Amino acid sequence: DGGITQSPKYLFRKEGQNVTLSCEQNLNHDAMYWYRQDPGQGLRLIYYSQIVNDFQKGDIAEGYSVSREKKESFPLTVTSAQKNPTAFYLCASTPSYVTATSVEAFFGQGTRLTVV
Amino acid sequence: KQEVTQIPAALSVPEGENLVLNCSFTDSAIYNLQWFRQDPGKGLTSLLLIQSSQREQTSGRLNASLDKSSGRSTLYIAASQPGDSATYLCAVRPWSSNTGKLIFGQGTTLQVKP
């Protein structure tokens, strides 16, 4: 079955640590996204990538970094510079916004990150 | 700046009722609107996608409508069941964005009581 796989499901980070969240998709989508979800707030865009080897900052990119070396993979690193990283992180993908006629977004199951 | 609002924030209904969830957006220049379902601690499941040129979409007991001129969308759930209990999110893709970015509402949490 095609879909988006996020791992791990739960992640605990100590103060000062960098941690990396994995996102893999087999939908052959060109674009991938990372969103953050906090209680009482809508999802907010962290980073997005329209094509391999290219990515752009979203609305709340400070303290995060990404890479896009393969079409299928878009890992997110939460660095020690992110002051409040405890949240639910969701990865999404879509067909190319430029070429597709129906750009439906698909999401993974999420990773819950907690600072300990 | 595009803003998306969902009212009510929470809704509790008895099983079997037909119900309507509301979504409003401030800028009618959208590419499409998408409704999602989210179960506690889980990711988002896409329910319906409405392109800007469409007025409604249907899938099973779900029907979503779109009125761009008034900046509104509704999600109609027929004959609700306890399994429909979840948070429902709507999101729009602005025309001004060439990124595929979605703007989300805060969701409506639905509880269907047996």
Short mmCIF file of C-alpha atoms in Angstrom, two decimals:
data_model
loop_
_atom_site.label_atom_id
_atom_site.label_comp_id
_atom_site.label_asym_id
_atom_site.label_seq_id
_atom_site.Cartn_x
_atom_site.Cartn_y
_atom_site.Cartn_z
CA ASP A 1 0.00 0.00 0.00
CA GLY A 2 1.21 3.48 -0.82
CA GLY A 3 1.59 5.91 2.00
CA ILE A 4 3.76 7.96 4.31
CA THR A 5 5.74 6.37 7.12
CA GLN A 6 6.97 8.43 10.04
CA SER A 7 9.31 7.11 12.70
CA PRO A 8 9.65 6.89 15.55
CA LYS A 9 6.12 7.24 16.91
CA TYR A 10 7.42 8.63 20.20
CA LEU A 11 10.70 10.47 20.76
CA PHE A 12 12.24 11.89 23.89
CA ARG A 13 14.87 14.60 23.77
CA LYS A 14 17.16 15.82 26.49
CA GLU A 15 18.04 19.47 26.79
CA GLY A 16 20.75 20.44 24.32
CA GLN A 17 20.29 17.41 22.08
CA ASN A 18 19.57 17.32 18.39
CA VAL A 19 17.07 14.69 17.26
CA THR A 20 15.98 13.59 13.79
CA LEU A 21 12.48 12.57 12.75
CA SER A 22 12.15 10.29 9.76
CA CYS A 23 9.59 10.63 6.95
CA GLU A 24 9.43 8.26 3.99
CA GLN A 25 6.81 8.17 1.22
CA ASN A 26 6.17 5.69 -1.60
CA LEU A 27 3.48 7.73 -3.35
CA ASN A 28 5.95 9.06 -5.94
CA HIS A 29 5.09 12.59 -4.83
CA ASP A 30 7.42 15.42 -5.68
CA ALA A 31 6.54 17.69 -2.76
CA MET A 32 6.95 16.99 0.95
CA TYR A 33 6.14 19.05 4.02
CA TRP A 34 6.66 19.16 7.78
CA TYR A 35 3.97 20.56 10.07
CA ARG A 36 3.90 21.06 13.80
CA GLN A 37 0.71 20.60 15.83
CA ASP A 38 0.24 22.05 19.30
CA PRO A 39 -2.88 21.77 21.50
CA GLY A 40 -5.37 24.52 20.74
CA GLN A 41 -3.54 25.61 17.60
CA GLY A 42 -3.88 24.68 13.97
CA LEU A 43 -1.08 22.93 12.13
CA ARG A 44 1.84 25.22 11.27
CA LEU A 45 4.29 24.70 8.41
CA ILE A 46 7.94 24.21 9.37
CA TYR A 47 9.67 23.36 6.07
CA TYR A 48 8.67 22.20 2.62
CA SER A 49 10.40 20.76 -0.41
CA GLN A 50 9.06 20.88 -3.96
CA ILE A 51 11.83 18.81 -5.49
CA VAL A 52 14.92 16.81 -4.57
CA ASN A 53 17.86 18.89 -3.30
CA ASP A 54 15.65 21.91 -2.75
CA PHE A 55 13.72 23.02 0.34
CA GLN A 56 12.27 26.22 1.75
CA LYS A 57 11.46 27.60 5.18
CA GLY A 58 7.86 27.66 6.27
CA ASP A 59 6.29 29.83 8.95
CA ILE A 60 8.16 28.47 11.98
CA ALA A 61 11.52 27.18 10.68
CA GLU A 62 13.72 28.54 13.47
CA GLY A 63 15.44 25.74 15.37
CA TYR A 64 14.74 23.13 12.68
CA SER A 65 16.66 21.81 9.69
CA VAL A 66 15.84 19.42 6.84
CA SER A 67 17.42 17.66 3.88
CA ARG A 68 15.98 16.21 0.67
CA GLU A 69 18.58 13.94 -0.87
CA LYS A 70 16.04 11.44 -2.19
CA LYS A 71 12.54 11.89 -3.56
CA GLU A 72 11.16 9.43 -1.02
CA SER A 73 12.74 10.89 2.11
CA PHE A 74 12.46 14.20 3.97
CA PRO A 75 14.00 13.97 7.48
CA LEU A 76 13.50 16.76 10.01
CA THR A 77 16.13 17.60 12.62
CA VAL A 78 15.04 19.41 15.75
CA THR A 79 18.09 21.25 16.98
CA SER A 80 19.00 22.50 20.44
CA ALA A 81 18.14 26.00 19.18
CA GLN A 82 14.44 25.10 19.19
CA LYS A 83 13.35 26.38 22.60
CA ASN A 84 9.99 24.66 22.83
CA PRO A 85 10.15 21.46 20.76
CA THR A 86 7.52 19.44 22.62
CA ALA A 87 4.79 18.91 20.03
CA PHE A 88 3.25 16.50 17.55
CA TYR A 89 5.06 16.53 14.20
CA LEU A 90 3.33 15.57 10.98
CA CYS A 91 4.88 14.89 7.60
CA ALA A 92 2.85 15.30 4.40
CA SER A 93 3.31 14.90 0.67
CA THR A 94 1.55 16.04 -2.49
CA PRO A 95 2.01 15.72 -6.21
CA SER A 96 3.84 18.59 -7.82
CA TYR A 97 1.88 21.77 -7.26
CA VAL A 98 2.95 22.98 -10.71
CA THR A 99 2.05 19.97 -12.84
CA ALA A 100 -0.78 18.15 -11.04
CA THR A 101 -4.44 19.00 -11.56
CA SER A 102 -5.56 17.64 -8.20
CA VAL A 103 -3.18 18.40 -5.41
CA GLU A 104 -4.43 16.30 -2.53
CA ALA A 105 -2.27 16.20 0.60
CA PHE A 106 -1.55 12.94 2.40
CA PHE A 107 -0.21 12.75 5.92
CA GLY A 108 1.80 10.30 7.99
CA GLN A 109 0.84 9.05 11.46
CA GLY A 110 2.99 11.59 13.26
CA THR A 111 5.82 11.64 15.79
CA ARG A 112 5.25 12.92 19.30
CA LEU A 113 8.38 14.63 20.59
CA THR A 114 8.79 15.31 24.30
CA VAL A 115 11.61 17.15 26.04
CA VAL A 116 12.72 15.42 29.24
CA LYS B 1 -3.50 36.96 5.27
CA GLN B 2 -5.62 33.86 4.91
CA GLU B 3 -7.28 32.68 8.11
CA VAL B 4 -9.42 29.58 8.58
CA THR B 5 -11.99 29.24 11.35
CA GLN B 6 -14.00 26.21 12.39
CA ILE B 7 -17.10 26.48 14.51
CA PRO B 8 -18.03 24.89 16.84
CA ALA B 9 -14.81 23.77 18.51
CA ALA B 10 -16.62 20.75 19.96
CA LEU B 11 -19.87 18.98 19.25
CA SER B 12 -21.66 16.10 20.95
CA VAL B 13 -24.61 14.37 19.28
CA PRO B 14 -26.58 11.16 19.73
CA GLU B 15 -26.03 8.34 17.29
CA GLY B 16 -28.08 8.56 14.10
CA GLU B 17 -28.21 12.35 13.85
CA ASN B 18 -27.32 14.19 10.69
CA LEU B 19 -24.85 16.97 11.44
CA VAL B 20 -23.00 19.84 9.81
CA LEU B 21 -19.50 21.06 10.55
CA ASN B 22 -18.58 24.57 9.46
CA CYS B 23 -15.39 26.04 8.03
CA SER B 24 -14.90 29.66 7.02
CA PHE B 25 -11.94 31.34 5.34
CA THR B 26 -11.13 35.01 4.90
CA ASP B 27 -9.72 35.07 1.35
CA SER B 28 -11.76 33.51 -1.45
CA ALA B 29 -8.71 33.13 -3.70
CA ILE B 30 -8.06 29.47 -3.01
CA TYR B 31 -6.79 26.59 -5.13
CA ASN B 32 -8.73 23.96 -3.22
CA LEU B 33 -10.13 23.02 0.19
CA GLN B 34 -9.56 19.73 1.94
CA TRP B 35 -11.35 18.08 4.87
CA PHE B 36 -9.41 15.75 7.17
CA ARG B 37 -10.19 13.47 10.06
CA GLN B 38 -7.80 13.07 13.00
CA ASP B 39 -8.17 10.41 15.70
CA PRO B 40 -6.47 11.04 19.08
CA GLY B 41 -2.71 10.71 18.80
CA LYS B 42 -2.89 9.86 15.11
CA GLY B 43 -2.12 11.52 11.81
CA LEU B 44 -4.56 13.14 9.40
CA THR B 45 -6.74 11.12 7.06
CA SER B 46 -7.97 12.90 3.95
CA LEU B 47 -11.75 12.76 3.63
CA LEU B 48 -12.66 15.04 0.74
CA LEU B 49 -10.90 17.43 -1.61
CA ILE B 50 -12.88 20.20 -3.33
CA GLN B 51 -11.25 22.11 -6.17
CA SER B 52 -12.00 25.82 -6.42
CA SER B 53 -14.19 25.23 -9.49
CA GLN B 54 -16.36 22.65 -7.70
CA ARG B 55 -19.37 23.20 -5.45
CA GLU B 56 -19.41 19.88 -3.62
CA GLN B 57 -17.90 16.44 -3.21
CA THR B 58 -19.41 13.28 -1.78
CA SER B 59 -17.94 10.15 -0.28
CA GLY B 60 -20.28 7.68 1.35
CA ARG B 61 -22.10 9.40 4.22
CA LEU B 62 -19.97 12.52 3.84
CA ASN B 63 -20.78 15.52 1.69
CA ALA B 64 -18.66 18.64 1.56
CA SER B 65 -19.77 21.89 -0.05
CA LEU B 66 -17.80 24.94 -1.05
CA ASP B 67 -19.02 28.53 -1.48
CA LYS B 68 -15.99 30.60 -2.37
CA SER B 69 -17.86 33.87 -2.64
CA SER B 70 -18.94 33.69 0.99
CA GLY B 71 -15.73 32.00 2.16
CA ARG B 72 -17.49 28.95 3.56
CA SER B 73 -17.40 25.19 3.42
CA THR B 74 -19.56 22.69 5.24
CA LEU B 75 -19.03 19.02 5.95
CA TYR B 76 -22.30 17.13 6.22
CA ILE B 77 -22.27 13.76 8.00
CA ALA B 78 -25.38 11.66 7.53
CA ALA B 79 -26.62 9.13 10.08
CA SER B 80 -23.73 9.66 12.47
CA GLN B 81 -22.13 6.66 14.20
CA PRO B 82 -19.90 6.36 17.29
CA GLY B 83 -17.04 5.52 14.93
CA ASP B 84 -17.33 9.03 13.49
CA SER B 85 -16.03 10.43 16.78
CA ALA B 86 -12.82 12.32 15.95
CA THR B 87 -11.48 15.79 15.25
CA TYR B 88 -12.34 17.17 11.82
CA LEU B 89 -9.99 19.68 10.24
CA CYS B 90 -10.46 21.81 7.17
CA ALA B 91 -7.59 23.36 5.26
CA VAL B 92 -7.31 25.66 2.26
CA ARG B 93 -4.55 26.03 -0.29
CA PRO B 94 -4.25 29.74 -1.18
CA TRP B 95 -3.85 30.86 -4.81
CA SER B 96 -1.13 33.21 -3.63
CA SER B 97 1.00 30.31 -2.51
CA ASN B 98 3.16 28.47 -5.02
CA THR B 99 4.29 26.05 -2.36
CA GLY B 100 1.37 23.71 -1.87
CA LYS B 101 1.14 25.00 1.69
CA LEU B 102 -2.13 24.39 3.55
CA ILE B 103 -3.73 26.81 6.00
CA PHE B 104 -5.58 24.89 8.70
CA GLY B 105 -8.46 25.64 10.99
CA GLN B 106 -8.25 24.54 14.61
CA GLY B 107 -10.72 21.73 14.10
CA THR B 108 -14.07 20.56 15.44
CA THR B 109 -13.97 17.68 17.90
CA LEU B 110 -17.01 15.48 17.38
CA GLN B 111 -18.38 12.97 19.85
CA VAL B 112 -21.17 10.66 18.74
CA LYS B 113 -22.85 8.95 21.69
CA PRO B 114 -24.34 5.46 21.33
#
